[in-house]
XYZ file of C-alpha atoms in Angstrom:
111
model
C 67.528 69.903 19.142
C 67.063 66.231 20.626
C 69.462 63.961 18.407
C 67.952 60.235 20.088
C 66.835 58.979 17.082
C 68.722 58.676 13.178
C 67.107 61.470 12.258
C 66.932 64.972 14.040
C 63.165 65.609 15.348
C 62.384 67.614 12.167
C 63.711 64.778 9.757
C 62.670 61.532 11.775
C 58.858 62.971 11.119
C 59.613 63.301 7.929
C 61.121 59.740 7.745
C 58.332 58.155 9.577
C 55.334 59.189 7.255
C 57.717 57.730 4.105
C 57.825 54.330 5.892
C 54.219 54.407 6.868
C 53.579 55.230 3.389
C 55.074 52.216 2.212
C 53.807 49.835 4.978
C 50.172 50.613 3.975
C 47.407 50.772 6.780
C 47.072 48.094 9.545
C 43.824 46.940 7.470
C 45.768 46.643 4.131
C 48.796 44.598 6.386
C 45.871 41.941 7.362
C 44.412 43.123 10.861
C 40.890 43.506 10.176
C 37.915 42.675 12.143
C 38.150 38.761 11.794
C 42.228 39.356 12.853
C 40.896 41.511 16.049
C 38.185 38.228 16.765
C 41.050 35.377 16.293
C 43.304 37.640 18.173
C 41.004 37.698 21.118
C 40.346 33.939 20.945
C 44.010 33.815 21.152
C 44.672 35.677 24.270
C 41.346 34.222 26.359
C 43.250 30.853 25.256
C 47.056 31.982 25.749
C 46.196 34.434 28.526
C 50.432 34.794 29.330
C 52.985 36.667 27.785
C 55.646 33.900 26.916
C 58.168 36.456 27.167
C 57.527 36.993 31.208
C 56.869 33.496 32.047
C 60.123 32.419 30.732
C 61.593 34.711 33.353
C 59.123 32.824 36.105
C 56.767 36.157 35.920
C 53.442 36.370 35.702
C 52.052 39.125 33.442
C 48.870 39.057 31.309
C 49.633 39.150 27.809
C 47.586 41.614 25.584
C 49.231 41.573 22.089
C 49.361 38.499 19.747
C 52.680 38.389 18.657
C 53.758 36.711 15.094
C 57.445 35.510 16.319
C 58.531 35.039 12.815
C 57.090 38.686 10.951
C 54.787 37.846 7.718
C 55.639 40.822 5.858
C 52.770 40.848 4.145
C 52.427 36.526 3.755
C 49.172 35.473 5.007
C 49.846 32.198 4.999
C 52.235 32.882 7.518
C 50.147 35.990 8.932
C 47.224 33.292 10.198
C 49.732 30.224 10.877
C 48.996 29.918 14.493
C 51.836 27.872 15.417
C 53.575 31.273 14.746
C 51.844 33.459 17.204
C 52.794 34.099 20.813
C 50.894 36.255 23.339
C 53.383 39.097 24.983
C 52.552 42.196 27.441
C 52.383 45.072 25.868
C 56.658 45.914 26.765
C 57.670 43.093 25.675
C 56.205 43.272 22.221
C 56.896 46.662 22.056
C 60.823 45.622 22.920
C 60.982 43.115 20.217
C 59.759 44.859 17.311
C 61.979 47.494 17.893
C 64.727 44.463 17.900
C 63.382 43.151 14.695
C 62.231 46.150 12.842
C 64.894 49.080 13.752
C 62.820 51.400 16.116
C 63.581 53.142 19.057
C 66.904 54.179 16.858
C 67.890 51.166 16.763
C 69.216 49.760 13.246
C 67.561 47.058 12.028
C 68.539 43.745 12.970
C 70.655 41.560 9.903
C 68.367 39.051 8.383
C 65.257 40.634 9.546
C 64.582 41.510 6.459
């Protein structure tokens, strides 16, 4: 049995459909059509993850990153002095920061 995660394999399943449960689908959380057409408009105007450059490295960036999560506020969720573009890793490395994953806890005060 592979013990990476919180939860054995069996369990961390289990856990993962609860919390998608509760997050409701990526259309309910806000990214609909008119998110995927902003988002896009975004990125052909922000073509950089912000991320890399800050390390003087070029990468593309192809996620739209909110730096400060909504959670569901869609004020915040379309504020675009909160977005950022980021390559795919380093989006991926700080939502796991923020929201607990790669069995990681979650970080204090991120909600």
């Amino acid at each position: 049995m592979h013990y990476s995660n919180r939860f054995c394999e069996v369990h961390e399943k289990a856990n993962q459909k609860a919390v998608d449960a509760n997050r409701g689908t990526a259309h309910q959380r806000g990214y609909t059509r008119t998110w995927r057409e902003a988002r896009e408009q975004y990125l052909r105007l922000h073509p950089l993850c912000v991320a890399c450059y800050k390390l003087n490295l070029i990468t593309p960036a192809k996620e739209v990153d909110h730096i400060v999560p909504h959670k569901g506020d869609m004020k915040l969720f379309w504020d675009q002095t909160n977005w950022q573009g980021l390559c795919k890793p380093c989006h991926s490395a700080k939502t796991a920061t923020e929201d607990g994953g790669f069995g990681r806890w979650k970080k204090r005060g991120a909600g």
